[in-house]
């Protein structure tokens, strides 16, 4: 029998000043309220009927069982193995807590599972092993191979962790990864590459001092060597001082590899003239006096948790020229393993790799280093309270909440797996693979990416000509930052309205180099100013507008932009980022006007994991008539048809198919009008909202209803009900709501909400472009 872990004497909680009694209580409440713990198992298939249960379990489950018995590879088709990782620990080296045992380590392992899921969409079971025996641990993990697609070893102390991982990698055919070793090494490796770039150093010239000789430190040293550092230039220290050639005390075969001939015996001596300090030890191990004799522009990575080897403020005071990194989020350059393991496993699982080898780790290092040198999108800044980030001394590596990490690291790891022959499944199209990765980050990403692909396809069919979209709020920070993404993605040719000097100065202050050559128009000096004013006069002369008023209005960027779209000098416009909805939409209605029989109305997209639902009218008409509602429904149906989706329209009311006076009668009549104008459309009503979206209710209680599969267009009886509904869903629903978008206009024009984000602007412009392309193709007599 293997020995079990005795009840350990817990290490006292960290003395970090932030760990107040109030914070401690908050942490306990977080883990205990509601369902205890942080994770649960959720089915991926609906099992709420007898038929579904017979498929999920007996007798239906026998069919995939037999298929897997005949062909083991089918397990990836019929089970969750390909997206399932085991987080395995014995609790002997937990965070800054030490050996607290397997039971006490469980909250950490559950937390690890959350990070896998949140950052890479990977499912996790945490497994805490009650053994200290190496062989027992290896045998237990090996026995799990049929269940999991990968193994993440966690918080197992050195030197046992080295042998456990090495043996498991040799004896198993799925990826095995000890994150405490390799995760820290990968992230710090990326940070070191960039620190060298910033200070003008070469990896081969670095003199590195490492304090700590545990799993993470040894793995860091090895990856530094793979990146070009010379082994003889690394001085490693442990609690007994410098690890030198011939030392006997406290040595093992892993430390022996880093023993070098040197007369230096202490950390203080080792630091004299050193370029780099790597700390993976204990708080306070480094003093300001010790870093004074380091080389110019010293690189100091003090990564002990929860408190670093030296307080960054004290290090900065002693060496203002230092580049600093820690393991904490409240200081710049956090070396956080979440930048690595979720994306690394994603790439390994998606290629069904048999291991995570050195080439895959190095691919992750270089991907992170390259990503840090890119401009940081504002959605990342928003996640950090609006703080701006720019590659440099205080931004060496990406931030954990940067959604691009998955899109950069997982493909790099997958490609390295394929190149080195450990992948058993190839990825043939990496563009499609990146789209799939993006889908992990939410349904909006999937929807907008599909729209962007359609935009690009239409551009290719139009001889590569980018649609021209005009922005009246040319000096808006949000608009300019969104345009950077639009230019990068080649979605449109932007035209800004404003005073050129002011707009260019704003672009310069925001460091938007991509927009240096953007087209900027000042209405008062534009050669078509008079022409536009005359056209507006013709449209509004019977509405109290004379020539002087027309010219005054044409100085308004919103009117000028709308007239550009009206005469075809631009394909579409987007405004509203800095003004209220009514003021933004008025120039559009007065200059462009409505489409034939069009009704101005607002449309919102409700994006769920398994479907798309449109809601209208959410912004314009207080109490539309049956005729107006029918037109709004027809307009919404064309939007779905843009995306190749068959419209299924529900006219909503407080009753089901009564058609009584008031709202039910109005909605019933609206459905009849739609059917008369478009007999091919699926439409029904009046009906309640739950009936409209629930196929079970429809088919069981109302089998006569046309909406057998449930509605994907919901038409509300008035503005109150629609606006309240979409805003409630936006705040409380499990789906994502985007919009509103303006329908019923002759040309492509949309109005933003003032509260919209930069991502929201990009989404709105993408759909504006798609509509512009559709209208252009229709005018030319072809579909898109």
CSV table of N, CA and C in Angstrom, one decimal, residues 286-386:
chain,number,residue,atom,x,y,z
A,286,UNK,N,15.3,39.9,-1.4
A,286,UNK,CA,16.1,40.9,-2.1
A,286,UNK,C,15.9,42.3,-1.4
A,287,UNK,N,17.1,43.0,-1.2
A,287,UNK,CA,17.0,44.3,-0.6
A,287,UNK,C,17.5,45.3,-1.6
A,288,UNK,N,17.1,46.6,-1.4
A,288,UNK,CA,17.6,47.7,-2.3
A,288,UNK,C,19.1,47.7,-2.4
A,289,UNK,N,19.8,47.4,-1.3
A,289,UNK,CA,21.3,47.5,-1.3
A,289,UNK,C,21.8,46.4,-2.2
A,290,UNK,N,21.1,45.2,-2.3
A,290,UNK,CA,21.6,44.1,-3.1
A,290,UNK,C,21.5,44.4,-4.6
A,291,UNK,N,20.6,45.2,-5.0
A,291,UNK,CA,20.4,45.4,-6.5
A,291,UNK,C,21.2,46.6,-6.9
A,292,UNK,N,21.8,47.4,-6.0
A,292,UNK,CA,22.6,48.6,-6.4
A,292,UNK,C,23.7,48.2,-7.4
A,293,UNK,N,24.5,47.1,-7.1
A,293,UNK,CA,25.6,46.8,-8.0
A,293,UNK,C,25.3,46.1,-9.2
A,294,UNK,N,24.0,45.9,-9.5
A,294,UNK,CA,23.6,45.2,-10.8
A,294,UNK,C,24.0,46.1,-12.0
A,295,UNK,N,24.0,45.5,-13.1
A,295,UNK,CA,24.3,46.2,-14.4
A,295,UNK,C,23.3,47.3,-14.7
A,296,UNK,N,23.7,48.2,-15.6
A,296,UNK,CA,22.8,49.2,-16.1
A,296,UNK,C,21.5,48.6,-16.6
A,297,UNK,N,20.3,49.3,-16.3
A,297,UNK,CA,19.0,48.8,-16.8
A,297,UNK,C,18.8,47.4,-16.3
A,298,UNK,N,18.9,47.1,-15.0
A,298,UNK,CA,18.7,45.8,-14.5
A,298,UNK,C,17.3,45.3,-14.7
A,299,UNK,N,17.2,44.0,-15.0
A,299,UNK,CA,15.9,43.3,-15.2
A,299,UNK,C,15.6,42.5,-14.0
A,300,UNK,N,14.6,42.9,-13.3
A,300,UNK,CA,14.3,42.3,-12.0
A,300,UNK,C,12.9,41.7,-12.0
A,301,UNK,N,12.8,40.4,-12.0
A,301,UNK,CA,11.6,39.6,-12.0
A,301,UNK,C,11.4,39.0,-10.6
A,302,UNK,N,10.7,39.7,-9.7
A,302,UNK,CA,10.5,39.2,-8.3
A,302,UNK,C,9.2,38.6,-8.3
A,303,UNK,N,9.1,37.3,-8.5
A,303,UNK,CA,7.9,36.6,-8.7
A,303,UNK,C,7.4,35.7,-7.6
A,304,UNK,N,7.9,35.9,-6.3
A,304,UNK,CA,7.4,35.2,-5.2
A,304,UNK,C,5.9,35.6,-4.9
A,305,UNK,N,5.1,34.7,-4.5
A,305,UNK,CA,3.7,35.0,-4.2
A,305,UNK,C,3.4,34.6,-2.8
A,306,UNK,N,2.6,35.4,-2.1
A,306,UNK,CA,1.8,36.6,-2.7
A,306,UNK,C,2.6,37.9,-2.6
A,307,UNK,N,3.8,37.9,-1.9
A,307,UNK,CA,4.6,39.1,-1.8
A,307,UNK,C,5.9,38.8,-2.5
A,308,UNK,N,6.4,39.8,-3.4
A,308,UNK,CA,7.6,39.6,-4.1
A,308,UNK,C,8.8,39.7,-3.3
A,309,UNK,N,10.0,39.2,-3.8
A,309,UNK,CA,11.2,39.3,-3.1
A,309,UNK,C,11.6,40.7,-2.7
A,310,UNK,N,11.2,41.7,-3.5
A,310,UNK,CA,11.5,43.0,-3.1
A,310,UNK,C,10.2,43.9,-3.5
A,311,UNK,N,9.9,44.8,-2.7
A,311,UNK,CA,8.8,45.7,-3.0
A,311,UNK,C,9.1,46.5,-4.2
A,312,UNK,N,8.3,46.5,-5.2
A,312,UNK,CA,8.6,47.3,-6.5
A,312,UNK,C,8.9,48.7,-6.2
A,313,UNK,N,8.2,49.4,-5.3
A,313,UNK,CA,8.5,50.8,-5.0
A,313,UNK,C,9.9,51.0,-4.5
A,314,UNK,N,10.3,50.1,-3.6
A,314,UNK,CA,11.7,50.2,-3.1
A,314,UNK,C,12.7,49.9,-4.1
A,315,UNK,N,12.4,48.9,-5.0
A,315,UNK,CA,13.3,48.6,-6.1
A,315,UNK,C,13.5,49.8,-7.0
A,316,UNK,N,12.3,50.4,-7.3
A,316,UNK,CA,12.3,51.6,-8.2
A,316,UNK,C,13.1,52.8,-7.6
A,317,UNK,N,13.0,52.9,-6.3
A,317,UNK,CA,13.7,54.0,-5.6
A,317,UNK,C,15.2,53.8,-5.7
A,318,UNK,N,15.6,52.5,-5.5
A,318,UNK,CA,17.0,52.2,-5.5
A,318,UNK,C,17.6,52.2,-6.9
A,319,UNK,N,16.8,51.7,-7.9
A,319,UNK,CA,17.3,51.6,-9.2
A,319,UNK,C,16.2,52.1,-10.2
A,320,UNK,N,16.1,53.4,-10.4
A,320,UNK,CA,15.1,54.0,-11.3
A,320,UNK,C,15.2,53.4,-12.7
A,321,UNK,N,16.3,52.9,-13.1
A,321,UNK,CA,16.5,52.4,-14.5
A,321,UNK,C,16.1,50.9,-14.6
A,322,UNK,N,15.6,50.3,-13.5
A,322,UNK,CA,15.2,48.9,-13.5
A,322,UNK,C,14.0,48.6,-14.3
A,323,UNK,N,13.9,47.4,-14.9
A,323,UNK,CA,12.6,46.9,-15.5
A,323,UNK,C,12.1,45.9,-14.5
A,324,UNK,N,10.9,46.0,-14.0
A,324,UNK,CA,10.4,45.2,-13.0
A,324,UNK,C,9.2,44.3,-13.4
A,325,UNK,N,9.2,43.1,-12.9
A,325,UNK,CA,8.0,42.3,-13.0
A,325,UNK,C,7.8,41.5,-11.7
A,326,UNK,N,6.5,41.2,-11.5
A,326,UNK,CA,6.1,40.4,-10.3
A,326,UNK,C,5.1,39.4,-10.7
A,327,UNK,N,4.6,38.7,-9.7
A,327,UNK,CA,3.5,37.8,-9.9
A,327,UNK,C,2.1,38.3,-9.5
A,328,UNK,N,2.1,39.7,-9.2
A,328,UNK,CA,0.9,40.3,-8.7
A,328,UNK,C,0.3,41.2,-9.7
A,329,UNK,N,-1.1,41.3,-9.6
A,329,UNK,CA,-1.8,42.1,-10.6
A,329,UNK,C,-1.8,43.6,-10.3
A,330,UNK,N,-1.4,43.9,-9.1
A,330,UNK,CA,-1.4,45.3,-8.7
A,330,UNK,C,-0.1,46.1,-9.0
A,331,UNK,N,0.8,45.4,-9.7
A,331,UNK,CA,2.0,46.0,-10.2
A,331,UNK,C,2.1,45.7,-11.7
A,332,UNK,N,2.8,46.5,-12.4
A,332,UNK,CA,3.0,46.3,-13.9
A,332,UNK,C,3.7,45.0,-14.1
A,333,UNK,N,3.5,44.4,-15.3
A,333,UNK,CA,4.2,43.2,-15.8
A,333,UNK,C,4.0,42.0,-14.9
A,334,UNK,N,2.7,41.7,-14.7
A,334,UNK,CA,2.4,40.5,-13.9
A,334,UNK,C,2.7,39.3,-14.7
A,335,UNK,N,3.5,38.4,-14.2
A,335,UNK,CA,3.8,37.1,-14.7
A,335,UNK,C,2.8,36.2,-14.3
A,336,UNK,N,1.7,36.0,-15.0
A,336,UNK,CA,0.5,35.3,-14.7
A,336,UNK,C,0.4,34.1,-15.6
A,337,UNK,N,0.4,32.9,-15.0
A,337,UNK,CA,0.3,31.7,-15.8
A,337,UNK,C,-0.9,31.5,-16.6
A,338,UNK,N,-2.0,32.3,-16.3
A,338,UNK,CA,-3.2,32.2,-17.1
A,338,UNK,C,-2.9,32.7,-18.5
A,339,UNK,N,-1.9,33.4,-18.8
A,339,UNK,CA,-1.5,33.7,-20.1
A,339,UNK,C,-1.0,32.5,-20.9
A,340,UNK,N,-0.7,31.4,-20.2
A,340,UNK,CA,-0.1,30.3,-20.9
A,340,UNK,C,-1.0,29.0,-21.0
A,341,UNK,N,-1.3,28.4,-19.8
A,341,UNK,CA,-1.8,27.1,-19.8
A,341,UNK,C,-3.1,26.9,-20.5
A,342,UNK,N,-4.1,27.9,-20.5
A,342,UNK,CA,-5.4,27.6,-21.2
A,342,UNK,C,-5.1,27.5,-22.7
A,343,UNK,N,-4.4,28.5,-23.2
A,343,UNK,CA,-4.2,28.5,-24.7
A,343,UNK,C,-3.3,27.4,-25.2
A,344,UNK,N,-2.3,27.0,-24.3
A,344,UNK,CA,-1.4,25.9,-24.7
A,344,UNK,C,-2.2,24.6,-24.8
A,345,UNK,N,-3.0,24.3,-23.8
A,345,UNK,CA,-3.8,23.1,-23.8
A,345,UNK,C,-4.8,23.2,-25.0
A,346,UNK,N,-5.4,24.4,-25.3
A,346,UNK,CA,-6.3,24.5,-26.4
A,346,UNK,C,-5.6,24.0,-27.7
A,347,UNK,N,-4.4,24.5,-27.9
A,347,UNK,CA,-3.7,24.1,-29.1
A,347,UNK,C,-3.4,22.6,-29.1
A,348,UNK,N,-3.0,22.1,-28.0
A,348,UNK,CA,-2.7,20.7,-27.9
A,348,UNK,C,-3.9,19.8,-28.0
A,349,UNK,N,-5.0,20.2,-27.4
A,349,UNK,CA,-6.2,19.3,-27.5
A,349,UNK,C,-6.8,19.4,-29.0
A,350,UNK,N,-6.7,20.5,-29.6
A,350,UNK,CA,-7.3,20.7,-30.9
A,350,UNK,C,-6.5,19.9,-32.0
A,351,UNK,N,-5.3,19.6,-31.7
A,351,UNK,CA,-4.5,18.7,-32.6
A,351,UNK,C,-4.3,17.3,-32.1
A,352,UNK,N,-5.0,17.0,-31.0
A,352,UNK,CA,-4.9,15.7,-30.3
A,352,UNK,C,-3.5,15.3,-30.2
A,353,UNK,N,-2.7,16.2,-29.6
A,353,UNK,CA,-1.3,15.9,-29.5
A,353,UNK,C,-1.0,14.9,-28.4
A,354,UNK,N,0.0,14.1,-28.6
A,354,UNK,CA,0.4,13.1,-27.7
A,354,UNK,C,1.2,13.7,-26.5
A,355,UNK,N,1.7,14.9,-26.7
A,355,UNK,CA,2.5,15.5,-25.6
A,355,UNK,C,2.6,17.0,-25.9
A,356,UNK,N,3.0,17.8,-24.9
A,356,UNK,CA,3.4,19.2,-25.0
A,356,UNK,C,4.9,19.3,-24.9
A,357,UNK,N,5.5,19.4,-26.1
A,357,UNK,CA,7.0,19.3,-26.1
A,357,UNK,C,7.6,20.7,-26.1
A,358,UNK,N,8.9,20.8,-26.1
A,358,UNK,CA,9.7,22.0,-25.9
A,358,UNK,C,9.3,23.0,-27.0
A,359,UNK,N,9.2,22.5,-28.3
A,359,UNK,CA,8.9,23.4,-29.4
A,359,UNK,C,7.5,24.0,-29.2
A,360,UNK,N,6.6,23.3,-28.6
A,360,UNK,CA,5.2,23.9,-28.4
A,360,UNK,C,5.3,25.0,-27.3
A,361,UNK,N,6.1,24.8,-26.3
A,361,UNK,CA,6.3,25.8,-25.2
A,361,UNK,C,7.0,27.0,-25.8
A,362,UNK,N,8.0,26.8,-26.6
A,362,UNK,CA,8.7,28.0,-27.2
A,362,UNK,C,7.8,28.7,-28.2
A,363,UNK,N,7.0,28.0,-28.8
A,363,UNK,CA,6.0,28.7,-29.7
A,363,UNK,C,5.1,29.6,-28.9
A,364,UNK,N,4.7,29.2,-27.7
A,364,UNK,CA,3.9,30.0,-26.9
A,364,UNK,C,4.7,31.2,-26.4
A,365,UNK,N,5.9,31.0,-26.0
A,365,UNK,CA,6.8,32.1,-25.6
A,365,UNK,C,6.8,33.2,-26.7
A,366,UNK,N,7.2,32.8,-27.9
A,366,UNK,CA,7.3,33.8,-28.9
A,366,UNK,C,6.0,34.5,-29.3
A,367,UNK,N,4.9,33.7,-29.3
A,367,UNK,CA,3.6,34.3,-29.6
A,367,UNK,C,3.3,35.4,-28.6
A,368,UNK,N,3.5,35.1,-27.3
A,368,UNK,CA,3.2,36.1,-26.3
A,368,UNK,C,4.1,37.3,-26.4
A,369,UNK,N,5.4,37.1,-26.7
A,369,UNK,CA,6.3,38.2,-26.9
A,369,UNK,C,5.9,39.1,-28.0
A,370,UNK,N,5.5,38.5,-29.1
A,370,UNK,CA,5.1,39.3,-30.3
A,370,UNK,C,3.8,40.0,-30.1
A,371,UNK,N,2.9,39.4,-29.4
A,371,UNK,CA,1.6,40.0,-29.1
A,371,UNK,C,1.8,41.3,-28.3
A,372,UNK,N,2.7,41.2,-27.3
A,372,UNK,CA,2.9,42.4,-26.4
A,372,UNK,C,3.4,43.6,-27.2
A,373,UNK,N,4.0,43.4,-28.4
A,373,UNK,CA,4.5,44.5,-29.2
A,373,UNK,C,3.4,45.1,-30.1
A,374,UNK,N,2.2,44.5,-30.1
A,374,UNK,CA,1.1,45.0,-30.9
A,374,UNK,C,0.4,46.1,-30.1
A,375,UNK,N,-0.3,47.0,-30.9
A,375,UNK,CA,-1.2,47.9,-30.2
A,375,UNK,C,-2.2,47.2,-29.4
A,376,UNK,N,-2.5,47.8,-28.2
A,376,UNK,CA,-3.5,47.1,-27.3
A,376,UNK,C,-4.9,47.7,-27.5
A,377,UNK,N,-5.8,46.8,-27.8
A,377,UNK,CA,-7.2,47.3,-28.1
A,377,UNK,C,-7.8,47.9,-26.9
A,378,UNK,N,-8.8,48.8,-27.1
A,378,UNK,CA,-9.4,49.5,-25.9
A,378,UNK,C,-10.3,48.5,-25.1
A,379,UNK,N,-10.7,47.4,-25.6
A,379,UNK,CA,-11.5,46.5,-24.8
A,379,UNK,C,-10.6,45.9,-23.7
A,380,UNK,N,-9.3,45.9,-23.9
A,380,UNK,CA,-8.4,45.4,-22.9
A,380,UNK,C,-8.3,46.5,-21.8
A,381,UNK,N,-8.1,47.7,-22.3
A,381,UNK,CA,-8.0,48.9,-21.3
A,381,UNK,C,-9.3,48.9,-20.5
A,382,UNK,N,-10.5,48.7,-21.1
A,382,UNK,CA,-11.7,48.8,-20.4
A,382,UNK,C,-11.8,47.8,-19.3
A,383,UNK,N,-11.2,46.6,-19.5
A,383,UNK,CA,-11.2,45.6,-18.5
A,383,UNK,C,-10.3,45.9,-17.3
A,384,UNK,N,-9.5,46.9,-17.5
A,384,UNK,CA,-8.6,47.4,-16.4
A,384,UNK,C,-8.8,48.8,-16.0
A,385,UNK,N,-10.1,49.2,-16.0
A,385,UNK,CA,-10.5,50.5,-15.5
A,385,UNK,C,-10.2,51.6,-16.4
A,386,UNK,N,-10.0,51.3,-17.7
A,386,UNK,CA,-9.7,52.4,-18.7
A,386,UNK,C,-8.2,52.7,-18.8
